[in-house]
Short mmCIF file of C-alpha atoms in Angstrom, two decimals:
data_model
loop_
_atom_site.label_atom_id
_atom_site.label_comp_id
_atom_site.label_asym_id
_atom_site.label_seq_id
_atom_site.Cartn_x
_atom_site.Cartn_y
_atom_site.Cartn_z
CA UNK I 159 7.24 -13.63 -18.90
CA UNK I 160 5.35 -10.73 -18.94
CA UNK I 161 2.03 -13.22 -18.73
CA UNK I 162 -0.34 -12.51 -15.83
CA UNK I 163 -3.66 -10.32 -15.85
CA UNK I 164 -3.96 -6.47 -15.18
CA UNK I 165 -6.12 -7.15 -12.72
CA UNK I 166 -4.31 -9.76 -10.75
CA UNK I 167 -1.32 -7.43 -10.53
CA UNK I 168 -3.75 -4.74 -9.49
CA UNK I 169 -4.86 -6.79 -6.55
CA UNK I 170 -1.41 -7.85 -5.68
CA UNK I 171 -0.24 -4.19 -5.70
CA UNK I 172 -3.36 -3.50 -3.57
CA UNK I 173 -1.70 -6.60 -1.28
CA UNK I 174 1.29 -5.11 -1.04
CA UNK I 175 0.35 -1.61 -0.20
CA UNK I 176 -2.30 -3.18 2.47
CA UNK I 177 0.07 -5.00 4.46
CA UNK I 178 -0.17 -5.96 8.04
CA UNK I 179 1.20 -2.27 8.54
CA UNK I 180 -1.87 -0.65 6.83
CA UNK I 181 -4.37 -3.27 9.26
CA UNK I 182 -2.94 -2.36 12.51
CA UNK I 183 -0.65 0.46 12.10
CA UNK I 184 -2.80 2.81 10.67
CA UNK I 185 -5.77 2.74 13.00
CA UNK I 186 -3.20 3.11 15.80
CA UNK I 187 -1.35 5.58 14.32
CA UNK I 188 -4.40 8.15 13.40
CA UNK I 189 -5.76 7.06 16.81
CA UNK I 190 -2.45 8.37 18.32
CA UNK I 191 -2.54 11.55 16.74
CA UNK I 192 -6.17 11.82 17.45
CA UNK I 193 -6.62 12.47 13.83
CA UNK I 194 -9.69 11.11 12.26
CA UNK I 195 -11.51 10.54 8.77
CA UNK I 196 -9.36 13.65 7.49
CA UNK I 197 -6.25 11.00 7.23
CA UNK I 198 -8.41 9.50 3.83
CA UNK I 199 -7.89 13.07 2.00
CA UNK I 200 -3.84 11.57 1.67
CA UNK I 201 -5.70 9.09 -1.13
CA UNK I 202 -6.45 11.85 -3.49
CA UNK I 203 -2.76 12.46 -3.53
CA UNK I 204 -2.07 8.51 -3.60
CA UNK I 205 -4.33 8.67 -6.86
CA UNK I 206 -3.03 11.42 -8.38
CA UNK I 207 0.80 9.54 -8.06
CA UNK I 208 -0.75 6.21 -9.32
CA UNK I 209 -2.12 8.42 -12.24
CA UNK I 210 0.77 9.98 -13.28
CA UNK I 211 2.84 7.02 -12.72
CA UNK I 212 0.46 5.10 -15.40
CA UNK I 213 0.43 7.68 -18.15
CA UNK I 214 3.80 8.67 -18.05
CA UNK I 215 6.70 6.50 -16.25
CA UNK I 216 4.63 2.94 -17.80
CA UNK I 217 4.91 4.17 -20.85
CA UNK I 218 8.56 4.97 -20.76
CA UNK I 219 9.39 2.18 -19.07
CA UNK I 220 7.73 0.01 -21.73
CA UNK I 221 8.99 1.37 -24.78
CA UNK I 222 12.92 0.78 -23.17
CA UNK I 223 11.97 -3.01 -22.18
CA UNK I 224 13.55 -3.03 -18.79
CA UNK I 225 12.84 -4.49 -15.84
CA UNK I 226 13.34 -2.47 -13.09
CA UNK I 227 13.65 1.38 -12.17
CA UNK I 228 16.92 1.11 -11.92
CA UNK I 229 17.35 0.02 -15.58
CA UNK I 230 16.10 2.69 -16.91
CA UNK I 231 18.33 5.51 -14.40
CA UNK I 232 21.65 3.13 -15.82
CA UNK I 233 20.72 3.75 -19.15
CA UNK I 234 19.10 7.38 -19.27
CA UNK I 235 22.16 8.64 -17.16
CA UNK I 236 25.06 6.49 -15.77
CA UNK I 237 25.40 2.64 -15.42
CA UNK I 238 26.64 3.88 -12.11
CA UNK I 239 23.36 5.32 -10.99
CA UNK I 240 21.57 2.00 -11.19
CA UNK I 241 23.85 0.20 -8.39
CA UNK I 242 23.70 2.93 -6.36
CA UNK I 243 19.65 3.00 -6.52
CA UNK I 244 19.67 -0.35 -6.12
CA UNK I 245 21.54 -0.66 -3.06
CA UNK I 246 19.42 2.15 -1.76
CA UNK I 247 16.40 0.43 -2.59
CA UNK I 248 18.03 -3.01 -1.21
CA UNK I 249 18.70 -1.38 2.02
CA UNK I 250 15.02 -0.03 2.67
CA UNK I 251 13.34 -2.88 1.61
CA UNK I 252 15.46 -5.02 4.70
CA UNK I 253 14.03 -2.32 6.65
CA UNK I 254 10.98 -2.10 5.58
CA UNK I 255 9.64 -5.61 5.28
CA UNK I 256 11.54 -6.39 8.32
CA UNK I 257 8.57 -3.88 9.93
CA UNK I 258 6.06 -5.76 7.92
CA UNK I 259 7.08 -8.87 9.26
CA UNK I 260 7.00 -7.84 12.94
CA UNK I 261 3.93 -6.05 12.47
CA UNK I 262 2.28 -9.74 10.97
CA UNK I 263 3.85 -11.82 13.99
CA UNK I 264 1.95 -9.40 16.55
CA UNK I 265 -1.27 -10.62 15.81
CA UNK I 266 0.14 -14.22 15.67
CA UNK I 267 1.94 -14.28 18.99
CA UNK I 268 -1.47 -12.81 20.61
CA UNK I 269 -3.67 -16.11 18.75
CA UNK I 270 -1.05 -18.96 19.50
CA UNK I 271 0.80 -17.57 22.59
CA UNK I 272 4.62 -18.38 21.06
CA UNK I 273 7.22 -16.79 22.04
CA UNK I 274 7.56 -13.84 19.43
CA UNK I 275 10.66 -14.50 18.34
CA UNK I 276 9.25 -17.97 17.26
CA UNK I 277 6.36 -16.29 15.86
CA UNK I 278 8.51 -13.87 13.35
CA UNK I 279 10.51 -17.02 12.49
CA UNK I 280 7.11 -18.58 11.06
CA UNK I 281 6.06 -15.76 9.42
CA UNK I 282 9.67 -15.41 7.69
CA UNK I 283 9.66 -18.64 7.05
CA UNK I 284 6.13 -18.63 4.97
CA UNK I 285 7.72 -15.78 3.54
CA UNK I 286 10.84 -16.89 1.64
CA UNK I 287 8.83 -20.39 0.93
CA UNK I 288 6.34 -18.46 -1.35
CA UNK I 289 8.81 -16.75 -3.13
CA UNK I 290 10.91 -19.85 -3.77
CA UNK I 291 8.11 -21.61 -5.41
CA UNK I 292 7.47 -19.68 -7.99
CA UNK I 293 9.44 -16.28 -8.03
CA UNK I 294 6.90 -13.03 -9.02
CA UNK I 295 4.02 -15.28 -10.34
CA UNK I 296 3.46 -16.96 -6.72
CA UNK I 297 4.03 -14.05 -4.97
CA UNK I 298 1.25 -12.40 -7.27
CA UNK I 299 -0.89 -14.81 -6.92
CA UNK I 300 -0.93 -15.13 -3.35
CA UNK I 301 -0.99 -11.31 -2.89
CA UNK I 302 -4.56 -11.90 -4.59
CA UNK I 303 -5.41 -13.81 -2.11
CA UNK I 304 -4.23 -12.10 0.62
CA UNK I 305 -6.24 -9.10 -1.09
CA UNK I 306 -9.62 -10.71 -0.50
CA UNK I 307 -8.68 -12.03 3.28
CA UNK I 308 -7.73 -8.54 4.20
CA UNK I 309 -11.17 -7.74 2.84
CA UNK I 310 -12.86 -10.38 4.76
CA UNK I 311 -11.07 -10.44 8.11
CA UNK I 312 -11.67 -6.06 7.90
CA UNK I 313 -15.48 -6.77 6.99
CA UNK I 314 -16.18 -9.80 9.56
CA UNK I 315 -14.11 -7.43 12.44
CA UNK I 316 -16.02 -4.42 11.53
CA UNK I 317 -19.48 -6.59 12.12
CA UNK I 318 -18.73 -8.22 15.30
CA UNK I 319 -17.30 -5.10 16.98
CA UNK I 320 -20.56 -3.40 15.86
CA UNK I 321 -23.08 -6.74 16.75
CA UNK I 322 -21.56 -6.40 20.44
CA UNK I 323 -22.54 -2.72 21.18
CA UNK I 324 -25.88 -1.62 22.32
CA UNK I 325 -27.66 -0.04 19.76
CA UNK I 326 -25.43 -1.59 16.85
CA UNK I 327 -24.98 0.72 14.09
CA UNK I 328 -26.11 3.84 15.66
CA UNK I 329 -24.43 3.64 18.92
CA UNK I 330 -21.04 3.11 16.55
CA UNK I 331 -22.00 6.05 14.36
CA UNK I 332 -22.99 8.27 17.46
CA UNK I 333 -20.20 8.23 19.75
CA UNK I 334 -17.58 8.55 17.21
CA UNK I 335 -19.50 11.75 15.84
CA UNK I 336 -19.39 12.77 19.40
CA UNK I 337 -15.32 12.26 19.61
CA UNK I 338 -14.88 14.14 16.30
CA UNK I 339 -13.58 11.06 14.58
CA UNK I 340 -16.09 11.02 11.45
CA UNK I 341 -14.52 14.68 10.17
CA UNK I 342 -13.24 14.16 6.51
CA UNK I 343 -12.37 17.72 5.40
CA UNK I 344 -9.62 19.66 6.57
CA UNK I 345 -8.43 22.68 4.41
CA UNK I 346 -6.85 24.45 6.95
CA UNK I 347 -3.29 25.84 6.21
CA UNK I 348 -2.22 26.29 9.66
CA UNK I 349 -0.25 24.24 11.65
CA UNK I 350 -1.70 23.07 14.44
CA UNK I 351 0.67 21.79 17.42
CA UNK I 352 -0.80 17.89 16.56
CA UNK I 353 -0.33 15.98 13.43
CA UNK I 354 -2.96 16.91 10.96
CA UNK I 355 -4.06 15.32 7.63
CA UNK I 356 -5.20 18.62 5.24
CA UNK I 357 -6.16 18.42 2.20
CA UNK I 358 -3.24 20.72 1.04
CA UNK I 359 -0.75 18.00 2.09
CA UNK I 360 -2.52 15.45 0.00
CA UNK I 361 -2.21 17.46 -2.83
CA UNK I 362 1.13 19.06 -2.65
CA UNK I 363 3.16 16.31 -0.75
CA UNK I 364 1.52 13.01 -0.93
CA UNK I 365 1.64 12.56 -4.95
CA UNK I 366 5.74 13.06 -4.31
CA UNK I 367 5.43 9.77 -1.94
CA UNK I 368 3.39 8.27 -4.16
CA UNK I 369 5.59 8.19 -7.41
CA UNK I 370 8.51 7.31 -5.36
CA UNK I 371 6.31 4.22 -4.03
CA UNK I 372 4.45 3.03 -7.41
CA UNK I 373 7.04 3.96 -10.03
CA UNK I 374 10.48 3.96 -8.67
CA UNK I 375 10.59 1.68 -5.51
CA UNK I 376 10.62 -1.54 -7.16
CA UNK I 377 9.08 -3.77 -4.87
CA UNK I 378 5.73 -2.20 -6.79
CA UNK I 379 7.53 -1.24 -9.78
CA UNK I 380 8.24 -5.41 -10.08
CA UNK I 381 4.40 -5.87 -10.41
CA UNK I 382 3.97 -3.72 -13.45
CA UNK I 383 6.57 -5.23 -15.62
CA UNK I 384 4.59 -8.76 -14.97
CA UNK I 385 1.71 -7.60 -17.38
CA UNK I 386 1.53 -8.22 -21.16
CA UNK I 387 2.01 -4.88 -21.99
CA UNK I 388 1.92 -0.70 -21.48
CA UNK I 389 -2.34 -0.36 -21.35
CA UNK I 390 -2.34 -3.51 -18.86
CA UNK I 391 -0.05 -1.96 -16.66
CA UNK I 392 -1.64 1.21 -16.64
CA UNK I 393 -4.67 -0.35 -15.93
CA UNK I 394 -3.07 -2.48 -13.15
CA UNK I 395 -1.26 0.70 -11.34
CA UNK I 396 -4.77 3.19 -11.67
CA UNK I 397 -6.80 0.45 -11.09
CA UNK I 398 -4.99 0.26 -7.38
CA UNK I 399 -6.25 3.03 -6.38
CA UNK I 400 -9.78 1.45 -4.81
CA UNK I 401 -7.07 0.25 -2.59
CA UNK I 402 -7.93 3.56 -0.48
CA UNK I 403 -11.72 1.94 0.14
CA UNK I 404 -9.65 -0.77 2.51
CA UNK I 405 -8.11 1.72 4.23
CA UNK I 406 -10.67 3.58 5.26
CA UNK I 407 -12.61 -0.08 6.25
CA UNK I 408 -9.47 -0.19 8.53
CA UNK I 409 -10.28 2.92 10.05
CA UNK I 410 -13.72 2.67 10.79
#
């Protein structure tokens, strides 16, 4: 109905980009390609997509009263075109949540000692109850919440690990300036034989990954088309982008 806040929708795109695979997977994943603070220069591209997804594909999108992506490809090119995205997009989101949902039941088989495929059962389960009982406006609304536990449970982890180290803040701050993990600026344009996160691939290729995420996939797209109009949206989508400050909490 087109009812809820910009700023609800803001957190709940926040939710959904911070998923279980943001909280685990992405300290493990820099951590395996021994990258460090460098991997937060990708946000200036993720801004610059959420940017240009705001002042130019919300406004489209608003004026032609659809509700998805895919409405608009049917009806700017071929009817066609919007099945075919849509099965594409129908087919990566099965694969994609089904990651998000493993990724959640890890940390849930570890606290209550199920067996794990019990454990991605529940978390399923919670899943498709949330969306049942209420469609977009409960799945908002707990994304909200989810939002502010994320920021929590990051915050109250970040504390203890630091409260149970010898010299608390310092000792934390020392040794990973002595591992080379608190570099943030990387403008090399060599390749290197590990993974590396330069600025030049924030700028050039993450704003590509970016639009594709906030304004054609439409598990995010969904979100937009819940506010009252064009300027909440675009508040709602560019808003988002202090998403990047729970990342980094994640990584440090």
């Amino acid at each position: 109905g087109k009812s809820l806040p910009w700023w609800a929708v803001c957190g709940s795109i926040i939710a959904t980009e911070i998923s279980g695979v943001t909280f685990i997977g992405v300290p493990g994943g820099v951590m395996a390609a021994n990258g460090n603070f460098t991997y937060m220069l990708w946000g200036i591209g993720s801004i610059l997509g959420r940017v240009i997804v705001g002042m130019v594909f919300v406004r489209v999108f608003y004026e032609d009263e659809i509700y998805s992506p895919y409405d608009y490809m049917g009806r700017r090119i071929k009817p066609q075109l919007k099945t075919l995205a849509t099965v594409f997009f129908t087919v990566g989101s099965i694969l994609g949540q089904s990651v998000r949902v493993l990724v959640a039941a890890l940390p849930l088989k570890v606290v209550t000692g199920l067996d794990f495929g019990v454990c991605i059962l529940i978390i399923g389960m919670f899943a498709i109850a949330w969306t049942l009982m209420g469609g977009m406006r409960t799945v908002i609304w707990t994304d909200v919440m989810q939002f502010g536990l994320f920021t929590l449970g990051g915050l109250v982890t970040l504390f203890w690990v630091v409260g149970h180290l010898d010299g608390g803040w310092s000792t934390f701050w020392s040794v990973a300036d002595s591992t080379g993990k608190t570099t943030m600026w990387d403008a090399r344009w060599g390749i290197g034989p590990e993974f590396e996160f330069t600025f030049w691939v924030a700028i050039i290729a993450v704003p590509f990954q970016n639009l594709t995420a906030f304004g054609v996939d439409q598990l995010n797209a969904q979100r937009m088309f819940c506010c009252k109009n064009a300027g909440d949206a675009r508040k709602a989508i560019i808003g988002s982008s202090i998403g990047q400050g729970l990342t980094y909490l994640m990584l440090l």
